[in-house]
GROMACS .gro file of N, CA and C in nm:
model
  534
    1UNK      N    1  25.301 -17.093  13.544
    1UNK     CA    2  25.382 -17.178  13.626
    1UNK      C    3  25.337 -17.171  13.770
    2UNK      N    4  25.210 -17.162  13.791
    2UNK     CA    5  25.156 -17.156  13.926
    2UNK      C    6  25.189 -17.284  14.000
    3UNK      N    7  25.194 -17.272  14.130
    3UNK     CA    8  25.219 -17.388  14.213
    3UNK      C    9  25.366 -17.413  14.241
    4UNK      N   10  25.453 -17.322  14.198
    4UNK     CA   11  25.595 -17.340  14.223
    4UNK      C   12  25.644 -17.258  14.342
    5UNK      N   13  25.552 -17.202  14.419
    5UNK     CA   14  25.591 -17.126  14.536
    5UNK      C   15  25.678 -17.212  14.624
    6UNK      N   16  25.791 -17.158  14.664
    6UNK     CA   17  25.882 -17.232  14.749
    6UNK      C   18  25.954 -17.344  14.676
    7UNK      N   19  25.942 -17.346  14.543
    7UNK     CA   20  26.005 -17.454  14.467
    7UNK      C   21  26.155 -17.445  14.478
    8UNK      N   22  26.218 -17.559  14.485
    8UNK     CA   23  26.362 -17.562  14.488
    8UNK      C   24  26.411 -17.691  14.425
    9UNK      N   25  26.532 -17.686  14.378
    9UNK     CA   26  26.596 -17.804  14.325
    9UNK      C   27  26.671 -17.871  14.438
   10UNK      N   28  26.661 -18.001  14.445
   10UNK     CA   29  26.727 -18.076  14.550
   10UNK      C   30  26.876 -18.086  14.522
   11UNK      N   31  26.957 -18.106  14.627
   11UNK     CA   32  27.102 -18.114  14.608
   11UNK      C   33  27.139 -18.229  14.516
   12UNK      N   34  27.235 -18.202  14.430
   12UNK     CA   35  27.295 -18.308  14.350
   12UNK      C   36  27.429 -18.257  14.301
   13UNK      N   37  27.517 -18.343  14.280
   13UNK     CA   38  27.650 -18.305  14.232
   13UNK      C   39  27.647 -18.302  14.081
   14UNK      N   40  27.711 -18.206  14.026
   14UNK     CA   41  27.716 -18.197  13.882
   14UNK      C   42  27.855 -18.235  13.834
   15UNK      N   43  27.860 -18.285  13.715
   15UNK     CA   44  27.988 -18.319  13.656
   15UNK      C   45  28.005 -18.244  13.527
   16UNK      N   46  28.127 -18.216  13.493
   16UNK     CA   47  28.156 -18.160  13.363
   16UNK      C   48  28.151 -18.009  13.353
   17UNK      N   49  28.098 -17.938  13.450
   17UNK     CA   50  28.094 -17.793  13.443
   17UNK      C   51  28.203 -17.740  13.535
   18UNK      N   52  28.298 -17.673  13.476
   18UNK     CA   53  28.405 -17.614  13.556
   18UNK      C   54  28.426 -17.472  13.510
   19UNK      N   55  28.485 -17.394  13.596
   19UNK     CA   56  28.516 -17.256  13.562
   19UNK      C   57  28.667 -17.243  13.549
   20UNK      N   58  28.711 -17.148  13.471
   20UNK     CA   59  28.853 -17.125  13.454
   20UNK      C   60  28.914 -17.079  13.586
   21UNK      N   61  29.043 -17.102  13.602
   21UNK     CA   62  29.109 -17.057  13.724
   21UNK      C   63  29.103 -16.906  13.733
   22UNK      N   64  29.074 -16.857  13.850
   22UNK     CA   65  29.060 -16.714  13.872
   22UNK      C   66  29.106 -16.684  14.012
   23UNK      N   67  29.186 -16.583  14.027
   23UNK     CA   68  29.233 -16.545  14.160
   23UNK      C   69  29.196 -16.399  14.182
   24UNK      N   70  29.097 -16.373  14.268
   24UNK     CA   71  29.058 -16.234  14.292
   24UNK      C   72  29.164 -16.162  14.374
   25UNK      N   73  29.174 -16.035  14.354
   25UNK     CA   74  29.265 -15.953  14.433
   25UNK      C   75  29.198 -15.921  14.565
   26UNK      N   76  29.261 -15.961  14.674
   26UNK     CA   77  29.202 -15.941  14.807
   26UNK      C   78  29.183 -15.793  14.838
   27UNK      N   79  29.264 -15.708  14.780
   27UNK     CA   80  29.254 -15.565  14.809
   27UNK      C   81  29.196 -15.488  14.691
   28UNK      N   82  29.105 -15.549  14.620
   28UNK     CA   83  29.044 -15.490  14.502
   28UNK      C   84  28.976 -15.357  14.536
   29UNK      N   85  29.029 -15.250  14.483
   29UNK     CA   86  28.978 -15.117  14.514
   29UNK      C   87  28.833 -15.097  14.467
   30UNK      N   88  28.800 -15.156  14.353
   30UNK     CA   89  28.664 -15.142  14.302
   30UNK      C   90  28.564 -15.210  14.395
   31UNK      N   91  28.600 -15.327  14.448
   31UNK     CA   92  28.510 -15.397  14.541
   31UNK      C   93  28.494 -15.317  14.670
   32UNK      N   94  28.603 -15.262  14.720
   32UNK     CA   95  28.594 -15.179  14.841
   32UNK      C   96  28.508 -15.055  14.817
   33UNK      N   97  28.523 -14.995  14.699
   33UNK     CA   98  28.442 -14.878  14.667
   33UNK      C   99  28.294 -14.915  14.659
   34UNK      N  100  28.263 -15.032  14.603
   34UNK     CA  101  28.123 -15.077  14.596
   34UNK      C  102  28.067 -15.100  14.735
   35UNK      N  103  28.146 -15.161  14.823
   35UNK     CA  104  28.100 -15.184  14.961
   35UNK      C  105  28.078 -15.050  15.032
   36UNK      N  106  28.168 -14.955  15.010
   36UNK     CA  107  28.151 -14.822  15.072
   36UNK      C  108  28.026 -14.753  15.020
   37UNK      N  109  27.998 -14.768  14.892
   37UNK     CA  110  27.883 -14.700  14.832
   37UNK      C  111  27.749 -14.764  14.868
   38UNK      N  112  27.745 -14.898  14.874
   38UNK     CA  113  27.618 -14.968  14.888
   38UNK      C  114  27.604 -15.048  15.018
   39UNK      N  115  27.716 -15.078  15.083
   39UNK     CA  116  27.714 -15.166  15.199
   39UNK      C  117  27.743 -15.308  15.157
   40UNK      N  118  27.761 -15.394  15.256
   40UNK     CA  119  27.791 -15.534  15.226
   40UNK      C  120  27.664 -15.617  15.228
   41UNK      N  121  27.641 -15.698  15.124
   41UNK     CA  122  27.524 -15.786  15.125
   41UNK      C  123  27.535 -15.896  15.230
   42UNK      N  124  27.652 -15.912  15.290
   42UNK     CA  125  27.669 -16.008  15.399
   42UNK      C  126  27.617 -15.952  15.531
   43UNK      N  127  27.599 -15.820  15.538
   43UNK     CA  128  27.549 -15.756  15.660
   43UNK      C  129  27.398 -15.732  15.654
   44UNK      N  130  27.350 -15.690  15.540
   44UNK     CA  131  27.207 -15.659  15.521
   44UNK      C  132  27.180 -15.656  15.371
   45UNK      N  133  27.051 -15.662  15.336
   45UNK     CA  134  27.017 -15.655  15.194
   45UNK      C  135  27.063 -15.522  15.135
   46UNK      N  136  27.126 -15.531  15.020
   46UNK     CA  137  27.174 -15.414  14.947
   46UNK      C  138  27.079 -15.391  14.832
   47UNK      N  139  27.028 -15.269  14.818
   47UNK     CA  140  26.944 -15.236  14.704
   47UNK      C  141  27.029 -15.171  14.596
   48UNK      N  142  27.012 -15.223  14.475
   48UNK     CA  143  27.085 -15.172  14.359
   48UNK      C  144  26.985 -15.132  14.252
   49UNK      N  145  27.019 -15.031  14.173
   49UNK     CA  146  26.930 -14.993  14.063
   49UNK      C  147  26.924 -15.103  13.958
   50UNK      N  148  26.810 -15.122  13.900
   50UNK     CA  149  26.792 -15.228  13.800
   50UNK      C  150  26.844 -15.179  13.665
   51UNK      N  151  26.976 -15.174  13.656
   51UNK     CA  152  27.045 -15.130  13.536
   51UNK      C  153  27.151 -15.234  13.502
   52UNK      N  154  27.185 -15.249  13.374
   52UNK     CA  155  27.285 -15.348  13.337
   52UNK      C  156  27.418 -15.333  13.412
   53UNK      N  157  27.460 -15.210  13.439
   53UNK     CA  158  27.588 -15.189  13.508
   53UNK      C  159  27.585 -15.234  13.654
   54UNK      N  160  27.466 -15.257  13.708
   54UNK     CA  161  27.456 -15.308  13.845
   54UNK      C  162  27.503 -15.452  13.858
   55UNK      N  163  27.508 -15.525  13.747
   55UNK     CA  164  27.561 -15.661  13.752
   55UNK      C  165  27.708 -15.658  13.795
   56UNK      N  166  27.784 -15.562  13.744
   56UNK     CA  167  27.924 -15.548  13.785
   56UNK      C  168  27.934 -15.515  13.933
   57UNK      N  169  27.851 -15.423  13.979
   57UNK     CA  170  27.852 -15.387  14.121
   57UNK      C  171  27.819 -15.508  14.207
   58UNK      N  172  27.718 -15.583  14.167
   58UNK     CA  173  27.679 -15.702  14.244
   58UNK      C  174  27.792 -15.805  14.245
   59UNK      N  175  27.863 -15.822  14.134
   59UNK     CA  176  27.977 -15.914  14.130
   59UNK      C  177  28.086 -15.869  14.226
   60UNK      N  178  28.114 -15.739  14.227
   60UNK     CA  179  28.216 -15.687  14.318
   60UNK      C  180  28.176 -15.706  14.464
   61UNK      N  181  28.049 -15.681  14.494
   61UNK     CA  182  28.002 -15.700  14.631
   61UNK      C  183  28.011 -15.847  14.673
   62UNK      N  184  27.974 -15.936  14.582
   62UNK     CA  185  27.981 -16.080  14.611
   62UNK      C  186  28.126 -16.123  14.630
   63UNK      N  187  28.214 -16.076  14.543
   63UNK     CA  188  28.356 -16.109  14.556
   63UNK      C  189  28.408 -16.066  14.692
   64UNK      N  190  28.376 -15.946  14.731
   64UNK     CA  191  28.425 -15.895  14.860
   64UNK      C  192  28.371 -15.979  14.976
   65UNK      N  193  28.241 -16.011  14.972
   65UNK     CA  194  28.183 -16.089  15.081
   65UNK      C  195  28.245 -16.228  15.090
   66UNK      N  196  28.252 -16.298  14.977
   66UNK     CA  197  28.296 -16.438  14.979
   66UNK      C  198  28.447 -16.448  15.003
   67UNK      N  199  28.525 -16.369  14.933
   67UNK     CA  200  28.670 -16.384  14.942
   67UNK      C  201  28.729 -16.307  15.060
   68UNK      N  202  28.687 -16.182  15.076
   68UNK     CA  203  28.750 -16.098  15.179
   68UNK      C  204  28.686 -16.115  15.317
   69UNK      N  205  28.553 -16.107  15.323
   69UNK     CA  206  28.487 -16.116  15.453
   69UNK      C  207  28.482 -16.257  15.507
   70UNK      N  208  28.454 -16.355  15.421
   70UNK     CA  209  28.436 -16.493  15.466
   70UNK      C  210  28.561 -16.578  15.445
   71UNK      N  211  28.662 -16.525  15.378
   71UNK     CA  212  28.788 -16.595  15.355
   71UNK      C  213  28.771 -16.731  15.288
   72UNK      N  214  28.679 -16.738  15.194
   72UNK     CA  215  28.661 -16.861  15.118
   72UNK      C  216  28.752 -16.857  14.996
   73UNK      N  217  28.777 -16.970  14.938
   73UNK     CA  218  28.874 -16.983  14.830
   73UNK      C  219  28.832 -16.925  14.697
   74UNK      N  220  28.929 -16.925  14.606
   74UNK     CA  221  28.909 -16.864  14.475
   74UNK      C  222  28.799 -16.934  14.395
   75UNK      N  223  28.792 -17.067  14.398
   75UNK     CA  224  28.691 -17.136  14.318
   75UNK      C  225  28.551 -17.107  14.369
   76UNK      N  226  28.532 -17.111  14.498
   76UNK     CA  227  28.401 -17.077  14.554
   76UNK      C  228  28.366 -16.934  14.520
   77UNK      N  229  28.462 -16.844  14.533
   77UNK     CA  230  28.438 -16.703  14.501
   77UNK      C  231  28.400 -16.688  14.355
   78UNK      N  232  28.474 -16.753  14.268
   78UNK     CA  233  28.446 -16.744  14.124
   78UNK      C  234  28.306 -16.793  14.092
   79UNK      N  235  28.268 -16.907  14.147
   79UNK     CA  236  28.135 -16.962  14.119
   79UNK      C  237  28.026 -16.872  14.176
   80UNK      N  238  28.045 -16.824  14.298
   80UNK     CA  239  27.944 -16.736  14.359
   80UNK      C  240  27.928 -16.608  14.278
   81UNK      N  241  28.040 -16.550  14.236
   81UNK     CA  242  28.035 -16.426  14.157
   81UNK      C  243  27.963 -16.449  14.025
   82UNK      N  244  27.994 -16.558  13.958
   82UNK     CA  245  27.927 -16.591  13.831
   82UNK      C  246  27.776 -16.607  13.852
   83UNK      N  247  27.737 -16.681  13.955
   83UNK     CA  248  27.595 -16.706  13.976
   83UNK      C  249  27.520 -16.581  14.021
   84UNK      N  250  27.585 -16.497  14.099
   84UNK     CA  251  27.525 -16.367  14.135
   84UNK      C  252  27.498 -16.289  14.007
   85UNK      N  253  27.596 -16.287  13.918
   85UNK     CA  254  27.580 -16.214  13.792
   85UNK      C  255  27.462 -16.267  13.712
   86UNK      N  256  27.443 -16.397  13.711
   86UNK     CA  257  27.331 -16.457  13.636
   86UNK      C  258  27.196 -16.420  13.698
   87UNK      N  259  27.185 -16.428  13.831
   87UNK     CA  260  27.057 -16.392  13.895
   87UNK      C  261  27.027 -16.244  13.879
   88UNK      N  262  27.130 -16.161  13.892
   88UNK     CA  263  27.110 -16.017  13.875
   88UNK      C  264  27.072 -15.987  13.732
   89UNK      N  265  27.138 -16.051  13.637
   89UNK     CA  266  27.103 -16.031  13.496
   89UNK      C  267  26.958 -16.063  13.469
   90UNK      N  268  26.909 -16.173  13.527
   90UNK     CA  269  26.767 -16.208  13.511
   90UNK      C  270  26.677 -16.103  13.573
   91UNK      N  271  26.712 -16.055  13.691
   91UNK     CA  272  26.630 -15.953  13.758
   91UNK      C  273  26.626 -15.824  13.675
   92UNK      N  274  26.739 -15.785  13.620
   92UNK     CA  275  26.745 -15.662  13.541
   92UNK      C  276  26.670 -15.678  13.409
   93UNK      N  277  26.691 -15.789  13.339
   93UNK     CA  278  26.633 -15.808  13.206
   93UNK      C  279  26.484 -15.842  13.207
   94UNK      N  280  26.439 -15.917  13.305
   94UNK     CA  281  26.307 -15.977  13.294
   94UNK      C  282  26.200 -15.927  13.390
   95UNK      N  283  26.233 -15.836  13.482
   95UNK     CA  284  26.133 -15.802  13.583
   95UNK      C  285  26.070 -15.665  13.567
   96UNK      N  286  26.134 -15.574  13.498
   96UNK     CA  287  26.081 -15.439  13.485
   96UNK      C  288  26.092 -15.359  13.614
   97UNK      N  289  26.172 -15.406  13.707
   97UNK     CA  290  26.187 -15.340  13.837
   97UNK      C  291  26.275 -15.217  13.827
   98UNK      N  292  26.257 -15.125  13.921
   98UNK     CA  293  26.347 -15.010  13.931
   98UNK      C  294  26.469 -15.044  14.016
   99UNK      N  295  26.450 -15.132  14.115
   99UNK     CA  296  26.560 -15.176  14.201
   99UNK      C  297  26.545 -15.325  14.229
  100UNK      N  298  26.653 -15.385  14.273
  100UNK     CA  299  26.651 -15.524  14.321
  100UNK      C  300  26.739 -15.530  14.445
  101UNK      N  301  26.719 -15.633  14.524
  101UNK     CA  302  26.797 -15.649  14.645
  101UNK      C  303  26.891 -15.767  14.636
  102UNK      N  304  27.008 -15.755  14.695
  102UNK     CA  305  27.107 -15.862  14.702
  102UNK      C  306  27.141 -15.886  14.848
  103UNK      N  307  27.132 -16.012  14.889
  103UNK     CA  308  27.161 -16.049  15.028
  103UNK      C  309  27.240 -16.180  15.026
  104UNK      N  310  27.341 -16.190  15.112
  104UNK     CA  311  27.424 -16.309  15.119
  104UNK      C  312  27.433 -16.354  15.265
  105UNK      N  313  27.419 -16.484  15.285
  105UNK     CA  314  27.425 -16.542  15.419
  105UNK      C  315  27.536 -16.647  15.424
  106UNK      N  316  27.609 -16.649  15.533
  106UNK     CA  317  27.706 -16.756  15.557
  106UNK      C  318  27.654 -16.839  15.672
  107UNK      N  319  27.641 -16.967  15.648
  107UNK     CA  320  27.602 -17.062  15.751
  107UNK      C  321  27.713 -17.164  15.762
  108UNK      N  322  27.709 -17.241  15.867
  108UNK     CA  323  27.810 -17.347  15.882
  108UNK      C  324  27.798 -17.442  15.763
  109UNK      N  325  27.902 -17.449  15.684
  109UNK     CA  326  27.906 -17.542  15.573
  109UNK      C  327  27.843 -17.495  15.443
  110UNK      N  328  27.785 -17.373  15.441
  110UNK     CA  329  27.724 -17.328  15.315
  110UNK      C  330  27.713 -17.176  15.311
  111UNK      N  331  27.691 -17.128  15.189
  111UNK     CA  332  27.653 -16.988  15.170
  111UNK      C  333  27.522 -16.987  15.093
  112UNK      N  334  27.446 -16.882  15.115
  112UNK     CA  335  27.319 -16.863  15.045
  112UNK      C  336  27.318 -16.721  14.989
  113UNK      N  337  27.283 -16.710  14.863
  113UNK     CA  338  27.276 -16.580  14.796
  113UNK      C  339  27.133 -16.561  14.749
  114UNK      N  340  27.077 -16.443  14.777
  114UNK     CA  341  26.939 -16.413  14.742
  114UNK      C  342  26.932 -16.285  14.660
  115UNK      N  343  26.853 -16.288  14.554
  115UNK     CA  344  26.823 -16.169  14.475
  115UNK      C  345  26.671 -16.150  14.480
  116UNK      N  346  26.630 -16.037  14.536
  116UNK     CA  347  26.487 -16.008  14.553
  116UNK      C  348  26.446 -15.902  14.452
  117UNK      N  349  26.331 -15.923  14.389
  117UNK     CA  350  26.277 -15.824  14.295
  117UNK      C  351  26.126 -15.819  14.311
  118UNK      N  352  26.062 -15.713  14.260
  118UNK     CA  353  25.918 -15.697  14.281
  118UNK      C  354  25.828 -15.775  14.185
  119UNK      N  355  25.886 -15.851  14.094
  119UNK     CA  356  25.806 -15.929  13.999
  119UNK      C  357  25.772 -16.065  14.059
  120UNK      N  358  25.650 -16.111  14.032
  120UNK     CA  359  25.613 -16.246  14.074
  120UNK      C  360  25.627 -16.347  13.960
  121UNK      N  361  25.682 -16.302  13.848
  121UNK     CA  362  25.710 -16.393  13.737
  121UNK      C  363  25.823 -16.486  13.774
  122UNK      N  364  25.801 -16.615  13.755
  122UNK     CA  365  25.900 -16.714  13.796
  122UNK      C  366  26.005 -16.738  13.687
  123UNK      N  367  26.131 -16.751  13.728
  123UNK     CA  368  26.234 -16.784  13.629
  123UNK      C  369  26.213 -16.926  13.578
  124UNK      N  370  26.259 -16.950  13.458
  124UNK     CA  371  26.237 -17.081  13.396
  124UNK      C  372  26.369 -17.139  13.350
  125UNK      N  373  26.398 -17.260  13.396
  125UNK     CA  374  26.517 -17.333  13.354
  125UNK      C  375  26.489 -17.394  13.218
  126UNK      N  376  26.558 -17.344  13.116
  126UNK     CA  377  26.537 -17.390  12.979
  126UNK      C  378  26.644 -17.491  12.940
  127UNK      N  379  26.611 -17.581  12.848
  127UNK     CA  380  26.716 -17.670  12.797
  127UNK      C  381  26.819 -17.586  12.722
  128UNK      N  382  26.945 -17.624  12.734
  128UNK     CA  383  27.053 -17.549  12.670
  128UNK      C  384  27.123 -17.640  12.571
  129UNK      N  385  27.142 -17.585  12.451
  129UNK     CA  386  27.215 -17.658  12.347
  129UNK      C  387  27.353 -17.593  12.330
  130UNK      N  388  27.443 -17.669  12.276
  130UNK     CA  389  27.582 -17.626  12.265
  130UNK      C  390  27.598 -17.492  12.193
  131UNK      N  391  27.519 -17.466  12.093
  131UNK     CA  392  27.535 -17.345  12.012
  131UNK      C  393  27.452 -17.226  12.063
  132UNK      N  394  27.380 -17.241  12.170
  132UNK     CA  395  27.301 -17.130  12.224
  132UNK      C  396  27.393 -17.018  12.270
  133UNK      N  397  27.354 -16.894  12.241
  133UNK     CA  398  27.435 -16.780  12.283
  133UNK      C  399  27.371 -16.704  12.398
  134UNK      N  400  27.252 -16.745  12.440
  134UNK     CA  401  27.189 -16.684  12.557
  134UNK      C  402  27.101 -16.790  12.624
  135UNK      N  403  27.046 -16.755  12.738
  135UNK     CA  404  26.957 -16.846  12.808
  135UNK      C  405  27.028 -16.948  12.895
  136UNK      N  406  27.154 -16.923  12.925
  136UNK     CA  407  27.232 -17.019  13.004
  136UNK      C  408  27.237 -16.985  13.153
  137UNK      N  409  27.177 -16.875  13.194
  137UNK     CA  410  27.189 -16.830  13.333
  137UNK      C  411  27.145 -16.931  13.435
  138UNK      N  412  27.020 -16.974  13.428
  138UNK     CA  413  26.972 -17.071  13.526
  138UNK      C  414  27.035 -17.208  13.506
  139UNK      N  415  27.078 -17.239  13.386
  139UNK     CA  416  27.152 -17.362  13.362
  139UNK      C  417  27.279 -17.362  13.446
  140UNK      N  418  27.352 -17.249  13.444
  140UNK     CA  419  27.474 -17.238  13.525
  140UNK      C  420  27.442 -17.244  13.674
  141UNK      N  421  27.335 -17.175  13.715
  141UNK     CA  422  27.296 -17.180  13.855
  141UNK      C  423  27.265 -17.324  13.895
  142UNK      N  424  27.194 -17.395  13.810
  142UNK     CA  425  27.158 -17.534  13.836
  142UNK      C  426  27.281 -17.623  13.846
  143UNK      N  427  27.380 -17.599  13.763
  143UNK     CA  428  27.499 -17.686  13.760
  143UNK      C  429  27.601 -17.653  13.868
  144UNK      N  430  27.617 -17.526  13.900
  144UNK     CA  431  27.724 -17.487  13.991
  144UNK      C  432  27.680 -17.471  14.137
  145UNK      N  433  27.551 -17.461  14.161
  145UNK     CA  434  27.505 -17.451  14.300
  145UNK      C  435  27.462 -17.589  14.348
  146UNK      N  436  27.449 -17.602  14.478
  146UNK     CA  437  27.400 -17.727  14.535
  146UNK      C  438  27.248 -17.731  14.540
  147UNK      N  439  27.188 -17.615  14.558
  147UNK     CA  440  27.041 -17.602  14.557
  147UNK      C  441  27.008 -17.461  14.511
  148UNK      N  442  26.894 -17.448  14.449
  148UNK     CA  443  26.844 -17.315  14.416
  148UNK      C  444  26.693 -17.321  14.414
  149UNK      N  445  26.631 -17.204  14.423
  149UNK     CA  446  26.487 -17.201  14.420
  149UNK      C  447  26.435 -17.058  14.416
  150UNK      N  448  26.302 -17.049  14.426
  150UNK     CA  449  26.233 -16.921  14.422
  150UNK      C  450  26.131 -16.920  14.535
  151UNK      N  451  26.131 -16.815  14.613
  151UNK     CA  452  26.030 -16.795  14.717
  151UNK      C  453  25.943 -16.677  14.675
  152UNK      N  454  25.813 -16.703  14.655
  152UNK     CA  455  25.722 -16.593  14.623
  152UNK      C  456  25.693 -16.514  14.750
  153UNK      N  457  25.691 -16.383  14.734
  153UNK     CA  458  25.664 -16.290  14.844
  153UNK      C  459  25.530 -16.221  14.816
  154UNK      N  460  25.471 -16.156  14.914
  154UNK     CA  461  25.347 -16.083  14.887
  154UNK      C  462  25.362 -15.984  14.771
  155UNK      N  463  25.480 -15.926  14.757
  155UNK     CA  464  25.507 -15.832  14.648
  155UNK      C  465  25.641 -15.867  14.585
  156UNK      N  466  25.642 -15.968  14.504
  156UNK     CA  467  25.763 -16.005  14.434
  156UNK      C  468  25.811 -16.145  14.468
  157UNK      N  469  25.942 -16.163  14.453
  157UNK     CA  470  26.000 -16.295  14.478
  157UNK      C  471  26.146 -16.280  14.517
  158UNK      N  472  26.197 -16.387  14.574
  158UNK     CA  473  26.340 -16.400  14.600
  158UNK      C  474  26.389 -16.524  14.527
  159UNK      N  475  26.485 -16.505  14.439
  159UNK     CA  476  26.550 -16.617  14.372
  159UNK      C  477  26.682 -16.637  14.445
  160UNK      N  478  26.712 -16.761  14.480
  160UNK     CA  479  26.829 -16.787  14.564
  160UNK      C  480  26.903 -16.912  14.518
  161UNK      N  481  27.028 -16.920  14.563
  161UNK     CA  482  27.105 -17.043  14.546
  161UNK      C  483  27.190 -17.064  14.671
  162UNK      N  484  27.224 -17.190  14.693
  162UNK     CA  485  27.311 -17.227  14.804
  162UNK      C  486  27.428 -17.309  14.751
  163UNK      N  487  27.542 -17.290  14.813
  163UNK     CA  488  27.663 -17.364  14.779
  163UNK      C  489  27.726 -17.416  14.908
  164UNK      N  490  27.766 -17.542  14.906
  164UNK     CA  491  27.840 -17.596  15.020
  164UNK      C  492  27.981 -17.542  15.017
  165UNK      N  493  28.032 -17.510  15.135
  165UNK     CA  494  28.168 -17.458  15.148
  165UNK      C  495  28.233 -17.520  15.270
  166UNK      N  496  28.365 -17.523  15.268
  166UNK     CA  497  28.440 -17.566  15.386
  166UNK      C  498  28.429 -17.460  15.493
  167UNK      N  499  28.431 -17.501  15.617
  167UNK     CA  500  28.417 -17.405  15.726
  167UNK      C  501  28.547 -17.338  15.764
  168UNK      N  502  28.658 -17.382  15.708
  168UNK     CA  503  28.786 -17.327  15.750
  168UNK      C  504  28.836 -17.216  15.658
  169UNK      N  505  28.773 -17.195  15.545
  169UNK     CA  506  28.816 -17.087  15.457
  169UNK      C  507  28.945 -17.117  15.384
  170UNK      N  508  28.997 -17.017  15.313
  170UNK     CA  509  29.114 -17.040  15.229
  170UNK      C  510  29.243 -17.049  15.308
  171UNK      N  511  29.246 -16.997  15.431
  171UNK     CA  512  29.371 -17.000  15.507
  171UNK      C  513  29.366 -17.096  15.624
  172UNK      N  514  29.256 -17.174  15.636
  172UNK     CA  515  29.240 -17.258  15.752
  172UNK      C  516  29.304 -17.395  15.742
  173UNK      N  517  29.365 -17.428  15.632
  173UNK     CA  518  29.436 -17.556  15.625
  173UNK      C  519  29.350 -17.669  15.573
  174UNK      N  520  29.266 -17.729  15.658
  174UNK     CA  521  29.198 -17.851  15.621
  174UNK      C  522  29.060 -17.837  15.563
  175UNK      N  523  29.010 -17.714  15.548
  175UNK     CA  524  28.872 -17.697  15.502
  175UNK      C  525  28.856 -17.726  15.355
  176UNK      N  526  28.742 -17.780  15.318
  176UNK     CA  527  28.712 -17.801  15.177
  176UNK      C  528  28.652 -17.675  15.121
  177UNK      N  529  28.690 -17.641  15.003
  177UNK     CA  530  28.635 -17.524  14.937
  177UNK      C  531  28.585 -17.565  14.801
  178UNK      N  532  28.485 -17.648  14.802
  178UNK     CA  533  28.423 -17.703  14.681
  178UNK      C  534  28.525 -17.762  14.593
   0.00000   0.00000   0.00000
């Protein structure tokens, strides 16, 4: 799949993919413990061991950043947490890395989530059929994010997604939260 350096999917709205209602606990002790142990990916890249249980840690860190630090709504938080889990799952399952990095950025009107690993193997968006029990990770990223892509690095890659968000957060009144 050479030639996909810097490849990204252009923004488009998706229809038909929704997530169940979910309300994170703002004072989630597990999320606070994860932030204390690893730091916030909203402040700097967090390195996590490439183990299946790190997906839970990454979800907790993402929940804390999106919901608690950035005060974004439950739906945005739910989608970001799900997509973080998918990117982390790919990094853990497919790269052979000992560690991976998680970084989250808030910009005016959007958030960007990055998962960095030492593999230069590119993720592949596969067609998904109704009865498939695996291989849906990038499909979900493609449907729930506004843009996603892969940036090749001298030693590895960063797989990322962006989501549009309202600038006012969950308590700001008039802001849109996807």
